[in-house]
mmCIF file with all atom_site columns, C-alpha atoms in Angstrom:
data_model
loop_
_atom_site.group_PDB
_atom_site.id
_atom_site.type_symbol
_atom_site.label_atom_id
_atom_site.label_alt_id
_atom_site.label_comp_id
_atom_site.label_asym_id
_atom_site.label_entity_id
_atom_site.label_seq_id
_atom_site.pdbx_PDB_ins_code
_atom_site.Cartn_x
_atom_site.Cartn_y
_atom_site.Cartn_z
_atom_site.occupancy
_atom_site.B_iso_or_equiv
_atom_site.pdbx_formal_charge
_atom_site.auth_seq_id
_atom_site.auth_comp_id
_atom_site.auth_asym_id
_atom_site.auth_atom_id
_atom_site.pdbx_PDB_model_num
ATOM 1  C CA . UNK A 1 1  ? 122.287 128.856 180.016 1.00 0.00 ? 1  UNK A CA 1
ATOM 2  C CA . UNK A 1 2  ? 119.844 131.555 178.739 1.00 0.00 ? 2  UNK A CA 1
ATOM 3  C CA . UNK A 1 3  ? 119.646 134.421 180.963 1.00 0.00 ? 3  UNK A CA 1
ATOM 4  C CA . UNK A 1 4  ? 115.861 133.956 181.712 1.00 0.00 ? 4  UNK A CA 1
ATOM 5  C CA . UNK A 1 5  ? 117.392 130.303 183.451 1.00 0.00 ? 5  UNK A CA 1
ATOM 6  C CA . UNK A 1 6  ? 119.966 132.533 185.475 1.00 0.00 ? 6  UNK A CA 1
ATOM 7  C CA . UNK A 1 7  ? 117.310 135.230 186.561 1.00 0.00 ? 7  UNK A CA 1
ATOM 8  C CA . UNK A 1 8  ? 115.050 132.449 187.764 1.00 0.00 ? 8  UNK A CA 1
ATOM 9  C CA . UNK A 1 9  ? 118.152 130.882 189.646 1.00 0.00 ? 9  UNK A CA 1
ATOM 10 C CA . UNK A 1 10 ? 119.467 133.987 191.189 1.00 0.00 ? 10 UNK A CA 1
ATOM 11 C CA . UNK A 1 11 ? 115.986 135.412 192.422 1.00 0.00 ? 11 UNK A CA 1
ATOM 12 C CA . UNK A 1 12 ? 115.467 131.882 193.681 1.00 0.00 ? 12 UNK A CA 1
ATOM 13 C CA . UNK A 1 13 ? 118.871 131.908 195.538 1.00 0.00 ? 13 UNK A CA 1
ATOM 14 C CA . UNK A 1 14 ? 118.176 135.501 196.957 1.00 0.00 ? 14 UNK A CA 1
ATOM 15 C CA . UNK A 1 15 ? 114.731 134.863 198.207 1.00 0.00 ? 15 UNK A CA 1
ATOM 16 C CA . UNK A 1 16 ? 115.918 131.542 200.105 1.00 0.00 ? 16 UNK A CA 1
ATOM 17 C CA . UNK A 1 17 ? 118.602 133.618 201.804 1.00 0.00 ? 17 UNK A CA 1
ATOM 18 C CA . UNK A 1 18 ? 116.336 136.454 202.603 1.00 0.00 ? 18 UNK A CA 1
ATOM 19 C CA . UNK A 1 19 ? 113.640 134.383 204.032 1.00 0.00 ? 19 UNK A CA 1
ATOM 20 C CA . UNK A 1 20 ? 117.094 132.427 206.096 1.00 0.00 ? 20 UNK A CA 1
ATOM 21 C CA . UNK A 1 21 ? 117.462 135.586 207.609 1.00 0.00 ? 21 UNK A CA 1
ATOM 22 C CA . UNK A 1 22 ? 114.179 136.634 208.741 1.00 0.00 ? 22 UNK A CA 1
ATOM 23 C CA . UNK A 1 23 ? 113.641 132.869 210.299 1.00 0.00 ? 23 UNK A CA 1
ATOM 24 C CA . UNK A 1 24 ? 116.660 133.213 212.392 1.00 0.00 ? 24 UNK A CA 1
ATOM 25 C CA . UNK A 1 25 ? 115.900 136.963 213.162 1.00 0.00 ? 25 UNK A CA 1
ATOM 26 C CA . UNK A 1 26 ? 112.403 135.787 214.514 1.00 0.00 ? 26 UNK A CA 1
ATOM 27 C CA . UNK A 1 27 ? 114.249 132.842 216.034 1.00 0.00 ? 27 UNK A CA 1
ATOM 28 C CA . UNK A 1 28 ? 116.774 135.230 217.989 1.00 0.00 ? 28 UNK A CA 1
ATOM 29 C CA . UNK A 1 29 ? 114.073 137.659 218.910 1.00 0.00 ? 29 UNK A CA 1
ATOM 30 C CA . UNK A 1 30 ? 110.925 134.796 219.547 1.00 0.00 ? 30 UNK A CA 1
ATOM 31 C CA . UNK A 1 31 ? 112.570 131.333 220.363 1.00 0.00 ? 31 UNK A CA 1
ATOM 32 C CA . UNK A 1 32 ? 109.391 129.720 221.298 1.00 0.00 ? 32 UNK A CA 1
ATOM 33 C CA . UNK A 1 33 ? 108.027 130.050 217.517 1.00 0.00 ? 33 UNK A CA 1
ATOM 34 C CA . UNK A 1 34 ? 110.916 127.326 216.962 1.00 0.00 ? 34 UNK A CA 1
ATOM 35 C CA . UNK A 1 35 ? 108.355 124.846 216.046 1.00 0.00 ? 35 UNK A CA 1
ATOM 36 C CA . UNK A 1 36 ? 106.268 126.766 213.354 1.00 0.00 ? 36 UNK A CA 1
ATOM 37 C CA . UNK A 1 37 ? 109.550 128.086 211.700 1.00 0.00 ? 37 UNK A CA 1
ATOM 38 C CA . UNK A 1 38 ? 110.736 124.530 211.405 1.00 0.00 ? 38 UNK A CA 1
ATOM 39 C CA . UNK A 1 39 ? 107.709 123.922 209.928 1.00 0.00 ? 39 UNK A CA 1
ATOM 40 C CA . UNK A 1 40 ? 107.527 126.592 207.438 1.00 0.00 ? 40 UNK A CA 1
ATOM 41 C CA . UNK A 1 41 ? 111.133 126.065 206.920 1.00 0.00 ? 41 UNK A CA 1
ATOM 42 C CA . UNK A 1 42 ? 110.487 122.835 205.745 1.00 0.00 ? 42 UNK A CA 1
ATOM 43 C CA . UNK A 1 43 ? 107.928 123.429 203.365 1.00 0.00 ? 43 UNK A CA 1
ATOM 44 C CA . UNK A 1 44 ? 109.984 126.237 201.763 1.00 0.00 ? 44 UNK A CA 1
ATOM 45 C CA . UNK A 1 45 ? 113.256 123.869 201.386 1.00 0.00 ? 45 UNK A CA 1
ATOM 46 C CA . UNK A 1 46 ? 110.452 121.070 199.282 1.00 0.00 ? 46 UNK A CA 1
ATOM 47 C CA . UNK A 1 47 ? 109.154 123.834 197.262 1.00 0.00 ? 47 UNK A CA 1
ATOM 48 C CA . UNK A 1 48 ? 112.459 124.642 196.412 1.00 0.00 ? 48 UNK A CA 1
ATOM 49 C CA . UNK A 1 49 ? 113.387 120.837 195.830 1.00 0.00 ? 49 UNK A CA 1
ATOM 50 C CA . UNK A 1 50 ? 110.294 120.684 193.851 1.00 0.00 ? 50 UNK A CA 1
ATOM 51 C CA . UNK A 1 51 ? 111.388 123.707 191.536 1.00 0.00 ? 51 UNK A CA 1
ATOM 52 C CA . UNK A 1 52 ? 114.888 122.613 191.412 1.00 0.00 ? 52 UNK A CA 1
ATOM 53 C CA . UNK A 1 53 ? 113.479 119.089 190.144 1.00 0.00 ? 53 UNK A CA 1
ATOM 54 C CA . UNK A 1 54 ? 111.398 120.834 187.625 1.00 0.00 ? 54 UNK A CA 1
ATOM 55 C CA . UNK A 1 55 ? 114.090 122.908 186.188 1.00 0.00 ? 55 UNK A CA 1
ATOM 56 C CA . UNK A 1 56 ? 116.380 120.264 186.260 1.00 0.00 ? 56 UNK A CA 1
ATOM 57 C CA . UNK A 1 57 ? 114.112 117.861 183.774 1.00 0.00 ? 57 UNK A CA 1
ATOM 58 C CA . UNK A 1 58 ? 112.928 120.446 181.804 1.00 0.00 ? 58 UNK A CA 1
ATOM 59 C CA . UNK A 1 59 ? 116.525 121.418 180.963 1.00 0.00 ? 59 UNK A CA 1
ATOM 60 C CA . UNK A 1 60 ? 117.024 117.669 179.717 1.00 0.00 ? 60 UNK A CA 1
#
């Protein structure tokens, strides 16, 4: 792997744990924005999907 491929993959990793950890700080401290977070959740997990996918075939 180059080390432009493990920069991508680390900064990905960091900002899905960072964004993990505001979501269940606003959870803990707002529990009836449950729904939106889901929500937003859920779109971040398919754009991640999506750029896993595209890395993925691109590598083959």
């Amino acid at each position: 792997m180059t080390l432009t491929t493990l920069a991508v993959i680390l900064l990905l990793v960091v900002v899905i744990f960072v964004v993990g950890a505001g979501t269940l700080g606003l959870l803990l401290h707002r529990p009836t924005w449950s729904a939106p977070l889901a929500g937003a959740l859920a779109a971040m997990m398919l754009m991640t999907t999506v750029m896993g996918l595209i890395v993925a075939v691109t590598r083959s």
